[in-house]
mmCIF file of C-alpha atoms and ligand atoms in Angstrom:
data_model
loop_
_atom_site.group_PDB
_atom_site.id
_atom_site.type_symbol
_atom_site.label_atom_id
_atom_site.label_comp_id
_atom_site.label_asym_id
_atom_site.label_seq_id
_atom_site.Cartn_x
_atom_site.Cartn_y
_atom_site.Cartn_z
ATOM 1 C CA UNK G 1 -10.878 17.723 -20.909
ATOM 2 C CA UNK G 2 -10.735 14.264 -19.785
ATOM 3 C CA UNK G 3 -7.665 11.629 -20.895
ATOM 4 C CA UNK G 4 -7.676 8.107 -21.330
ATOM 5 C CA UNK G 5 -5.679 5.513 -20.326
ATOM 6 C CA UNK G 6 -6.044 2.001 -22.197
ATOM 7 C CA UNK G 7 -5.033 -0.884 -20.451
ATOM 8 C CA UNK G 8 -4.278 -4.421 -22.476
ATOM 9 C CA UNK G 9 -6.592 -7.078 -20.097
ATOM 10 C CA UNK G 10 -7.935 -10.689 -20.617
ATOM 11 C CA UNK G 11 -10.987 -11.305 -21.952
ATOM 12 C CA UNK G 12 -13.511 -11.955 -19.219
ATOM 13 C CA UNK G 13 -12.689 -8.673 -17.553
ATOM 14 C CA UNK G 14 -14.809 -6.805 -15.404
ATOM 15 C CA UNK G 15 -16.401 -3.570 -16.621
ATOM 16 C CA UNK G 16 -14.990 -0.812 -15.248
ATOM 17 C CA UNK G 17 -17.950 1.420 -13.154
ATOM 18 C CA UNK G 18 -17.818 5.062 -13.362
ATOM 19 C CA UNK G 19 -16.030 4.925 -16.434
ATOM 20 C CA UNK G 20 -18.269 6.250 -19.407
ATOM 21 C CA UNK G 21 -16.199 4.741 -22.386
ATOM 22 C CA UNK G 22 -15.059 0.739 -22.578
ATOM 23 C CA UNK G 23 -13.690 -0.843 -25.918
ATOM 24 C CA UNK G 24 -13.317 -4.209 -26.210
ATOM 25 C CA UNK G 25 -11.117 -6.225 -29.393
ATOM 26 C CA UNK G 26 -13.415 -8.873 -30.378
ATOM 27 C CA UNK G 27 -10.298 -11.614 -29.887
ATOM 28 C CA UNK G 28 -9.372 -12.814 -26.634
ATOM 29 C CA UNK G 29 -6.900 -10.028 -26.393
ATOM 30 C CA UNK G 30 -9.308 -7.199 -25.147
ATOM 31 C CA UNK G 31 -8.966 -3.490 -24.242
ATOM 32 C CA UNK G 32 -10.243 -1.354 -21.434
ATOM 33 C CA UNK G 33 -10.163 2.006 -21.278
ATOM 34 C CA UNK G 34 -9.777 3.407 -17.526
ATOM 35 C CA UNK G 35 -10.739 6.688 -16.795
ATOM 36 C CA UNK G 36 -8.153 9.214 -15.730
ATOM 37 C CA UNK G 37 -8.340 9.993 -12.249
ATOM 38 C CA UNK G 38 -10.564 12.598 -10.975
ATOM 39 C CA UNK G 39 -7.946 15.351 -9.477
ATOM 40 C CA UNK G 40 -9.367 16.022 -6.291
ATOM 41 C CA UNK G 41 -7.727 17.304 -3.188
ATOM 42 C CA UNK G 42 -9.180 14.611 -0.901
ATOM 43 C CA UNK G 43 -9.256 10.632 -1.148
ATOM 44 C CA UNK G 44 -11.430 9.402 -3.782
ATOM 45 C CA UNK G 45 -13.040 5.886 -3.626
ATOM 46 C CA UNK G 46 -14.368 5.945 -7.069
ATOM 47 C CA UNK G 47 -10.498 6.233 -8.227
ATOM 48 C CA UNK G 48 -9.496 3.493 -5.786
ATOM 49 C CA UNK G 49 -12.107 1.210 -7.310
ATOM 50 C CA UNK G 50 -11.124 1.945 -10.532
ATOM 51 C CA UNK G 51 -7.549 0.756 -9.906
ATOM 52 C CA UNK G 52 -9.222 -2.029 -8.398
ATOM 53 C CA UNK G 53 -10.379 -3.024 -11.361
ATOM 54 C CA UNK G 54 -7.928 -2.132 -13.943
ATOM 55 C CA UNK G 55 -5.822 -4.544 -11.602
ATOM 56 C CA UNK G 56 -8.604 -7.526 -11.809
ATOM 57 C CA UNK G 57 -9.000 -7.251 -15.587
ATOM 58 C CA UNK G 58 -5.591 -8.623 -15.984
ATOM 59 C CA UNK G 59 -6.887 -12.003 -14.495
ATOM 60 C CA UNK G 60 -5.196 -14.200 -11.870
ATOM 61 C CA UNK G 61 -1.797 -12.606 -10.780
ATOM 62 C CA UNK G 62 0.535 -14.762 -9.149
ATOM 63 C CA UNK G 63 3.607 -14.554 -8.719
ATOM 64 C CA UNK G 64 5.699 -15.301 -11.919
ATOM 65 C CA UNK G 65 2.702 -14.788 -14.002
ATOM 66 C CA UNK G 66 2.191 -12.623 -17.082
ATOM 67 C CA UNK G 67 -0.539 -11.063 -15.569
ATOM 68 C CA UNK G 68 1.784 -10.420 -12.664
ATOM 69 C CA UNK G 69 4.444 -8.833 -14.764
ATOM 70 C CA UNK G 70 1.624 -6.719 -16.446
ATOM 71 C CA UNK G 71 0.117 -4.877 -13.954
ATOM 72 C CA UNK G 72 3.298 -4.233 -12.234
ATOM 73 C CA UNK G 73 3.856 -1.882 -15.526
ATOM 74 C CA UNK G 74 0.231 -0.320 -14.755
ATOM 75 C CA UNK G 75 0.977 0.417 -11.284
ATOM 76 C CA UNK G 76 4.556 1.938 -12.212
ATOM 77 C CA UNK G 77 2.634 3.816 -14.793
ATOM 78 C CA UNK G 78 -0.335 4.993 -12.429
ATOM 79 C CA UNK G 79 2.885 6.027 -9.727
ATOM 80 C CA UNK G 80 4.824 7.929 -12.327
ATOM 81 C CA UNK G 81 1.897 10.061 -14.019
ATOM 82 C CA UNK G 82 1.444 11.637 -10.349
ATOM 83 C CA UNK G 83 5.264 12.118 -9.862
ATOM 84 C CA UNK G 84 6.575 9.190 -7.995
ATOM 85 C CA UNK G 85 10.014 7.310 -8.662
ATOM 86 C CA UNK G 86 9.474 4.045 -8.850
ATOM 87 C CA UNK G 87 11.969 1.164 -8.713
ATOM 88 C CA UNK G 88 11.609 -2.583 -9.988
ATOM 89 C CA UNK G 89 13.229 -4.800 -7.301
ATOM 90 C CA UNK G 90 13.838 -7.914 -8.699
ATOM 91 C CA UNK G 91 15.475 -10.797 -6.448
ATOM 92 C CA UNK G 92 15.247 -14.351 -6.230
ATOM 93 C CA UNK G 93 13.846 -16.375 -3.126
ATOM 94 C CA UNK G 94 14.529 -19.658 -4.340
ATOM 95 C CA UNK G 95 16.532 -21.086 -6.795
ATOM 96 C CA UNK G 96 14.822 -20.380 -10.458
ATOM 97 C CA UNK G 97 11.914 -18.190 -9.185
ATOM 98 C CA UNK G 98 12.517 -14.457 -9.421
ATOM 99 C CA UNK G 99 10.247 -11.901 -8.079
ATOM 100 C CA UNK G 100 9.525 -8.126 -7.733
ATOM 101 C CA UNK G 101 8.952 -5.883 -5.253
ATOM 102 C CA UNK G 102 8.193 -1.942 -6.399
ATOM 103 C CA UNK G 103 8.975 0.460 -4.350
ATOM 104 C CA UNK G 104 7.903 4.349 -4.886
ATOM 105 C CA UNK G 105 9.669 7.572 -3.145
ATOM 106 C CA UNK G 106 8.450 10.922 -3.578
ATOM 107 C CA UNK G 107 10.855 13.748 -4.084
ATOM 108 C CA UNK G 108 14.814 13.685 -5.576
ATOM 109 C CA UNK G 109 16.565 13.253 -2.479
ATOM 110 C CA UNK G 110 17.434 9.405 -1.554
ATOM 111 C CA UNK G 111 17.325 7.769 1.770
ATOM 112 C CA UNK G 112 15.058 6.131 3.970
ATOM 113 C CA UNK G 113 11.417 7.775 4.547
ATOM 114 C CA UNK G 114 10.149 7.285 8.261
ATOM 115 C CA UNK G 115 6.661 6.175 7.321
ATOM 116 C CA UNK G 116 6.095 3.355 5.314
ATOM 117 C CA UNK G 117 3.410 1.952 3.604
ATOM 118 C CA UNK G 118 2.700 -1.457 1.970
ATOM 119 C CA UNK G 119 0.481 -3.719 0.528
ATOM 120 C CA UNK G 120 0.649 -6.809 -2.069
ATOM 121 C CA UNK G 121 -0.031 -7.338 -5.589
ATOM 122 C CA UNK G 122 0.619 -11.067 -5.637
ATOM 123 C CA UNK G 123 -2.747 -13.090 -5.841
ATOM 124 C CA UNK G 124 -2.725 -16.643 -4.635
ATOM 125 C CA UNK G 125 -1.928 -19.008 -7.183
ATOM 126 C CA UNK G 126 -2.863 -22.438 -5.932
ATOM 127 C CA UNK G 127 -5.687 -24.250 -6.670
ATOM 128 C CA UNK G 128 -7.589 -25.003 -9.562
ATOM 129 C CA UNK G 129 -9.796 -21.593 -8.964
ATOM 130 C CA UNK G 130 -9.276 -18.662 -10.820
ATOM 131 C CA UNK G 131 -8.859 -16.327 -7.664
ATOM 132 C CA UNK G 132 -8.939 -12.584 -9.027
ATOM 133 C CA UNK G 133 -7.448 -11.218 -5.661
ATOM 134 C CA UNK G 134 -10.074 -8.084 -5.642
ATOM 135 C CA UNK G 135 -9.801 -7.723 -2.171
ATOM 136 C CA UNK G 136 -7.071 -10.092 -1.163
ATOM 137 C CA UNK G 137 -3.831 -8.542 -3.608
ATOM 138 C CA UNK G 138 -5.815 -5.434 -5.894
ATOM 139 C CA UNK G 139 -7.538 -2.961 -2.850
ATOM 140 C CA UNK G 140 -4.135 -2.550 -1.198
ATOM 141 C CA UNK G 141 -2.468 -1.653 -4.323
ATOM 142 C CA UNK G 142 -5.876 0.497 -5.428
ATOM 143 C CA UNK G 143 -5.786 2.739 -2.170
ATOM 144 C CA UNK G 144 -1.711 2.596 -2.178
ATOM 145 C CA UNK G 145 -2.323 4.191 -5.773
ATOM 146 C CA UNK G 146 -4.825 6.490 -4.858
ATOM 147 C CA UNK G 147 -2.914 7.418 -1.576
ATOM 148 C CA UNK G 148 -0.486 8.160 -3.800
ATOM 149 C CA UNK G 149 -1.832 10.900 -5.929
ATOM 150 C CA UNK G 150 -3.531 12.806 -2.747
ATOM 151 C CA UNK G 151 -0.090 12.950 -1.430
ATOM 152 C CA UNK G 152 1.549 14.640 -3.744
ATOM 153 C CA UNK G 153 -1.057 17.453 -3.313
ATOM 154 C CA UNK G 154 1.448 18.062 0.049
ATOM 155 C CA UNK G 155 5.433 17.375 -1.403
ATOM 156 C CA UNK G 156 6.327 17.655 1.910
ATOM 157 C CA UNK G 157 4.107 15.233 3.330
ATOM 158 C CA UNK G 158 4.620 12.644 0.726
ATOM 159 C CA UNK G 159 8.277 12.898 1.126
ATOM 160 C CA UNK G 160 7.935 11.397 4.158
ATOM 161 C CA UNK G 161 6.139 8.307 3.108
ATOM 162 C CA UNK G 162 7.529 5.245 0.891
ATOM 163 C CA UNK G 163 4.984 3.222 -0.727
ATOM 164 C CA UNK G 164 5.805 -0.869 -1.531
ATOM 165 C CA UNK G 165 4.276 -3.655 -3.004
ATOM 166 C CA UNK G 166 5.004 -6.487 -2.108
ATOM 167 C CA UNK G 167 5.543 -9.557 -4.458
ATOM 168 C CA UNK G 168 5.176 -13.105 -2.956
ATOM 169 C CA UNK G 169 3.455 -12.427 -0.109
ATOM 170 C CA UNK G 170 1.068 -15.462 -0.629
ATOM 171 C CA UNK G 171 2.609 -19.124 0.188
ATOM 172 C CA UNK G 172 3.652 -21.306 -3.117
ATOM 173 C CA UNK G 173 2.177 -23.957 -0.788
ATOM 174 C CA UNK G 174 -0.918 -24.413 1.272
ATOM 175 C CA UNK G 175 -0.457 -21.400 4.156
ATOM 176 C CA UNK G 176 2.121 -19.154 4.729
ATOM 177 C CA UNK G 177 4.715 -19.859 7.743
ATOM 178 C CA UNK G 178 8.527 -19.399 8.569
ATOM 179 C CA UNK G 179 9.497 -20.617 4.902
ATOM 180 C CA UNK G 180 6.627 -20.221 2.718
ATOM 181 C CA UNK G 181 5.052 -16.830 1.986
ATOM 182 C CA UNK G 182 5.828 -12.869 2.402
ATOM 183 C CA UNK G 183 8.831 -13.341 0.369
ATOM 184 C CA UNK G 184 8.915 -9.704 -0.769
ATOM 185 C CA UNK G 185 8.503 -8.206 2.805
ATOM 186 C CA UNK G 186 11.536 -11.221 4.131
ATOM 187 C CA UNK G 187 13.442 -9.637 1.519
ATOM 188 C CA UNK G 188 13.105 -6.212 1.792
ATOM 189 C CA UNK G 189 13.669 -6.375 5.821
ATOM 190 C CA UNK G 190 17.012 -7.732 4.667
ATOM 191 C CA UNK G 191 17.968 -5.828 1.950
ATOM 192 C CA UNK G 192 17.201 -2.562 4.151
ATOM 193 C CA UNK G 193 19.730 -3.662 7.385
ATOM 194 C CA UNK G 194 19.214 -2.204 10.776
ATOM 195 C CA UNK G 195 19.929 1.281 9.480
ATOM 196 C CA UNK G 196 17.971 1.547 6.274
ATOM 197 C CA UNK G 197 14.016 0.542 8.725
ATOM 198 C CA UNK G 198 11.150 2.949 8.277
ATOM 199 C CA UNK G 199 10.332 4.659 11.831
ATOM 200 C CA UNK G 200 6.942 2.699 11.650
ATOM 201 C CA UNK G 201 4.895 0.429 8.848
ATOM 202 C CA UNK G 202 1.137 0.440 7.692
ATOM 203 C CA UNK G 203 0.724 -2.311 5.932
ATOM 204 C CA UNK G 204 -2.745 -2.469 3.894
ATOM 205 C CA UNK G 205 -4.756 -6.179 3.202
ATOM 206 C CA UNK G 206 -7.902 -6.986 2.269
ATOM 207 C CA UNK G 207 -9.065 -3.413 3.056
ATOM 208 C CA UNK G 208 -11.849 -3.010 0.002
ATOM 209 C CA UNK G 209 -14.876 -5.129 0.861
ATOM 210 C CA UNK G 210 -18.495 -3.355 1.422
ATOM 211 C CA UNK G 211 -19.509 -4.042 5.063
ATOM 212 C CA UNK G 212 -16.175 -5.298 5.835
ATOM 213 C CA UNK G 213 -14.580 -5.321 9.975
ATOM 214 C CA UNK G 214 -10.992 -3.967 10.104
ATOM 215 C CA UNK G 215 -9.201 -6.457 12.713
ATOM 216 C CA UNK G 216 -5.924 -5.178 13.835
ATOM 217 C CA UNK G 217 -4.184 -8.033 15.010
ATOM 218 C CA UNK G 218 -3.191 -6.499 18.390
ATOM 219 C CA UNK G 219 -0.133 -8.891 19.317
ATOM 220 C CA UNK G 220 1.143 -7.385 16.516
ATOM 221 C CA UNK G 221 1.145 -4.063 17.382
ATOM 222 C CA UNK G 222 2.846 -1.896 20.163
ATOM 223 C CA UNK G 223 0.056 0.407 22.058
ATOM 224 C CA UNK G 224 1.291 4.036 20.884
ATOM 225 C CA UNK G 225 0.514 2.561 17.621
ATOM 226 C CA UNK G 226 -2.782 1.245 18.352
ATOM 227 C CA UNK G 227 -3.797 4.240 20.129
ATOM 228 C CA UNK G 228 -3.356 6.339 17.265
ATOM 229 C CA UNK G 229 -5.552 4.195 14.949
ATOM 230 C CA UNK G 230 -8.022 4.038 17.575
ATOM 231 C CA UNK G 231 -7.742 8.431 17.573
ATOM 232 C CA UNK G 232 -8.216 8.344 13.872
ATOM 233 C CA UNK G 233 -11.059 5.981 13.837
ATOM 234 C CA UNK G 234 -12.670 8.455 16.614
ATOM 235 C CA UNK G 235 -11.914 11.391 14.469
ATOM 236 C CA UNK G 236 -13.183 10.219 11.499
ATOM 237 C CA UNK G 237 -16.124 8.911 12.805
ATOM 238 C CA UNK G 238 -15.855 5.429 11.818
ATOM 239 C CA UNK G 239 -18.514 2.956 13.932
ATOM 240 C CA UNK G 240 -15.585 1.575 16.215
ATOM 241 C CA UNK G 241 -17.486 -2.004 16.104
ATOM 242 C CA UNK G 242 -16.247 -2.175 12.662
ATOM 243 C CA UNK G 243 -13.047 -0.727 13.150
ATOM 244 C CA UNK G 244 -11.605 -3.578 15.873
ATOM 245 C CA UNK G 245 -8.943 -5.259 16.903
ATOM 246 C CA UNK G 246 -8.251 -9.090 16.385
ATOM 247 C CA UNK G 247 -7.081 -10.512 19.551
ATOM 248 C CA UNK G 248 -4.122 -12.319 18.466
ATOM 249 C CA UNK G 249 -1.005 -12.410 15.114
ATOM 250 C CA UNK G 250 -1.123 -12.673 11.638
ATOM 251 C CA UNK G 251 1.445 -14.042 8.792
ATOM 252 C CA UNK G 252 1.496 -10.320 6.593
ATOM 253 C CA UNK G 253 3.472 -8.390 5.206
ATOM 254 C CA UNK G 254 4.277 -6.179 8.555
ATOM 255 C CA UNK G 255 5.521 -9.053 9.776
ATOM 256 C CA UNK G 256 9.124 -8.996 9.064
ATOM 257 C CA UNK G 257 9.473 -5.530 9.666
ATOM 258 C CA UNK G 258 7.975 -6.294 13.556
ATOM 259 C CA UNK G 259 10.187 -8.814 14.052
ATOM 260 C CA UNK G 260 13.107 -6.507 12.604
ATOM 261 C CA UNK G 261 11.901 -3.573 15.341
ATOM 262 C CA UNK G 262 9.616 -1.794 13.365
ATOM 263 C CA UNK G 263 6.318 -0.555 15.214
ATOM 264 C CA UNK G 264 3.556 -2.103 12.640
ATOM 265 C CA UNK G 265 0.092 -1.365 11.909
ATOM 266 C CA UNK G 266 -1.432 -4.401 9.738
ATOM 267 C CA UNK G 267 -4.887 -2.711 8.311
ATOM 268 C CA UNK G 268 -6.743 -6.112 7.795
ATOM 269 C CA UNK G 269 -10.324 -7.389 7.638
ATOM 270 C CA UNK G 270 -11.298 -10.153 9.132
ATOM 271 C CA UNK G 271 -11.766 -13.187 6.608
ATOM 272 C CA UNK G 272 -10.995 -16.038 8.751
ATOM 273 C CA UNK G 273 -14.060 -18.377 7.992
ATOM 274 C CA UNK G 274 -15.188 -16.395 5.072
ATOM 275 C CA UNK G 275 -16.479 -18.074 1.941
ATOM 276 C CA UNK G 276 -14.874 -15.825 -0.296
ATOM 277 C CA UNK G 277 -11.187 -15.797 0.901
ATOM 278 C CA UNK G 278 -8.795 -17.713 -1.730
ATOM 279 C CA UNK G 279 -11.762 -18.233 -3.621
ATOM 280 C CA UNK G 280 -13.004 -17.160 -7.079
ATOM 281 C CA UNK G 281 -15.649 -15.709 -4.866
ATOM 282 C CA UNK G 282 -12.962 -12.815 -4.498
ATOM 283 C CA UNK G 283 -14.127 -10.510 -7.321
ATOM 284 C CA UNK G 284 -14.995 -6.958 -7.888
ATOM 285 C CA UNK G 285 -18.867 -7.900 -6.515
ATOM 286 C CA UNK G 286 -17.391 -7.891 -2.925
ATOM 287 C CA UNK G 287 -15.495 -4.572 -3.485
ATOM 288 C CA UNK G 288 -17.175 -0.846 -2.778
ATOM 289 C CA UNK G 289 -15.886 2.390 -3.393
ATOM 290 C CA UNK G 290 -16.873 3.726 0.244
ATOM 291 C CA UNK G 291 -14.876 0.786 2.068
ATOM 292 C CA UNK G 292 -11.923 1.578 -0.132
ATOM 293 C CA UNK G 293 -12.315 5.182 0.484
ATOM 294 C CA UNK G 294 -12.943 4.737 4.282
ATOM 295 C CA UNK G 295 -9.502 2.556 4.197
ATOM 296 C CA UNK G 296 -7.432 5.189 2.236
ATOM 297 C CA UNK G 297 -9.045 8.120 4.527
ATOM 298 C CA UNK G 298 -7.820 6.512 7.784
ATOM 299 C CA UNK G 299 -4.628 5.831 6.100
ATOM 300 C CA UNK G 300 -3.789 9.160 4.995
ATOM 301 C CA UNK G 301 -4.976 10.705 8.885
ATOM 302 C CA UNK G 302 -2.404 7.704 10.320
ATOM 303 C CA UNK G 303 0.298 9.214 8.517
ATOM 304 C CA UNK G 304 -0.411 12.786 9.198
ATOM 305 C CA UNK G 305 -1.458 12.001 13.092
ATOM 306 C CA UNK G 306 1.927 10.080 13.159
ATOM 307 C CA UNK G 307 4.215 12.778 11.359
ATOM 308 C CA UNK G 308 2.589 15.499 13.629
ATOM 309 C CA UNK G 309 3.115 13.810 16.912
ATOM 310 C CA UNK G 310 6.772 13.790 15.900
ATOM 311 C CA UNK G 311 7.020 9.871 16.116
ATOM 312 C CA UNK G 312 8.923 9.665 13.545
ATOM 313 C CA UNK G 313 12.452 11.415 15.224
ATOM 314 C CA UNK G 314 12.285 8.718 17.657
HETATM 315 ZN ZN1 ZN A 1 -4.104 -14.323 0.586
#
């Protein structure tokens, strides 16, 4: 028996793939329908791109936007159906501009999880493009939410994890630096203090497009934790020229949380130079189920690799 969920998106959205059933309003109010996830024990890529683009159809999302404020109700939604608590964080960064974070536990019991993982839903807003964000803002979310449902398939696993995403992550200006950009990470850091830090961060950008190069930004990361990627890479058998390093640092979301202490691992593709980075050219054409899959697979051995080797008492 297959459900449906139907999800309220702007009229030029993108058909969903793999999903056997769309209906559209006439108006410029349309309807999707989104397939229910297929329940499988492992990652699946075809749910991540789903989620990819139930996130697209709502259109631009920047910060403060309806669109924003709409599929932060579809990701709560997606969390909750697979048994996540989910809290709206709403603070304000500047006077007059609020924002929110979410921020998903698994399990009753409160406190801080050692492993952390992040990604944002903010898509950059400046510009006279319409930038969709399918790679930069919706395939961190999509394998976040698709992490999120393999991991309660082990309670005790995902109990150690806390997922966030991150509002206002892109700069209200031109680029992001020390005062413009990764407002929801700057804000979480603080909000946590010293004692409330995860025991290490995976932070997910840019992590859906087919052929794409994951560039760790290696001054951003301490060794033990860039060995481990480069075990899971080996074990999965990724081709290790596409699964790199990037020799220098990047403004992201793990940023804060490095500068706070926090051993980070920022899962990024290079995009420096590319012609479809805060451009309209970033839409669901650039985006494949077997990059988000390949993402969310060497995710989900990170974590286990990590919680096994005991990192996280230290
Ligand atoms: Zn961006």
């Amino acid at each position: 028996m297959r459900r449906w969920v139907t999800v309220a998106a702007f009229a030029g959205a993108l058909a969903l793939n793999g999903c056997e059933r769309e209906r559209r309003a006439p108006a410029a109010q349309a309807e999707q329908t989104v397939c229910a996830p297929e329940d499988t024990a492992d990652f699946s890529g075809r749910n991540a791109y789903n989620h990819c683009a139930a996130l697209c159809a709502f259109g631009p999302r920047p910060t403060g936007s309806q669109a924003y404020a709409a599929q932060v109700d579809y990701v709560i939604k997606q969390l909750e159906n697979v048994g996540w608590h989910v809290q709206r964080d709403t603070f304000s960064p500047r006077p007059g501009r609020r924002m929110t974070n979410l921020r998903a536990i698994y399990g009753v019991e409160a406190g801080t999880r050692p492993v952390l993982v992040s990604c944002h839903i903010d898509t950059k807003g400046q510009g006279q493009e319409a930038i969709l964000g399918a790679d930069d803002g919706a395939s961190g979310a999509a394998v976040l939410l698709e992490l999120a449902r393999v991991l309660a398939h082990t309670p005790e696993k995902a109990q150690q994890v806390e997922l966030i995403f991150f509002d206002g992550e892109e700069a209200l200006g031109g680029h992001i630096n020390e005062e413009d950009g990764l407002y929801g990470s700057r804000y979480d850091v603080a909000r946590r203090g010293e004692h409330g830090l995860p025991a290490c961060m995976v932070n997910l950008d840019m992590v859906g497009g087919a052929g794409k190069t994951i560039a760790i930004p290696i001054m951003d990361t301490l060794p033990e934790m860039y060995e481990l990627y480069r075990t899971v890479v080996r074990e999965l058998g990724l081709p290790e020229e596409r699964w790199t390093l990037y020799p220098g640092s990047y403004w992201d979301d793990h940023r804060p949380f490095m500068e706070a202490g926090v051993p980070t691992l920022n899962l990024i593709a290079s995009f420096m130079g590319s012609r479809w980075w805060h451009t309209a050219r970033d839409n669901m054409q650039r985006i494949s189920a077997d990059s988000l899959a390949e993402s969310g697979k060497v995710t989900l051995r990170f974590i286990s690799l990590y919680l096994g080797n005991g990192k996280a008492n230290h």
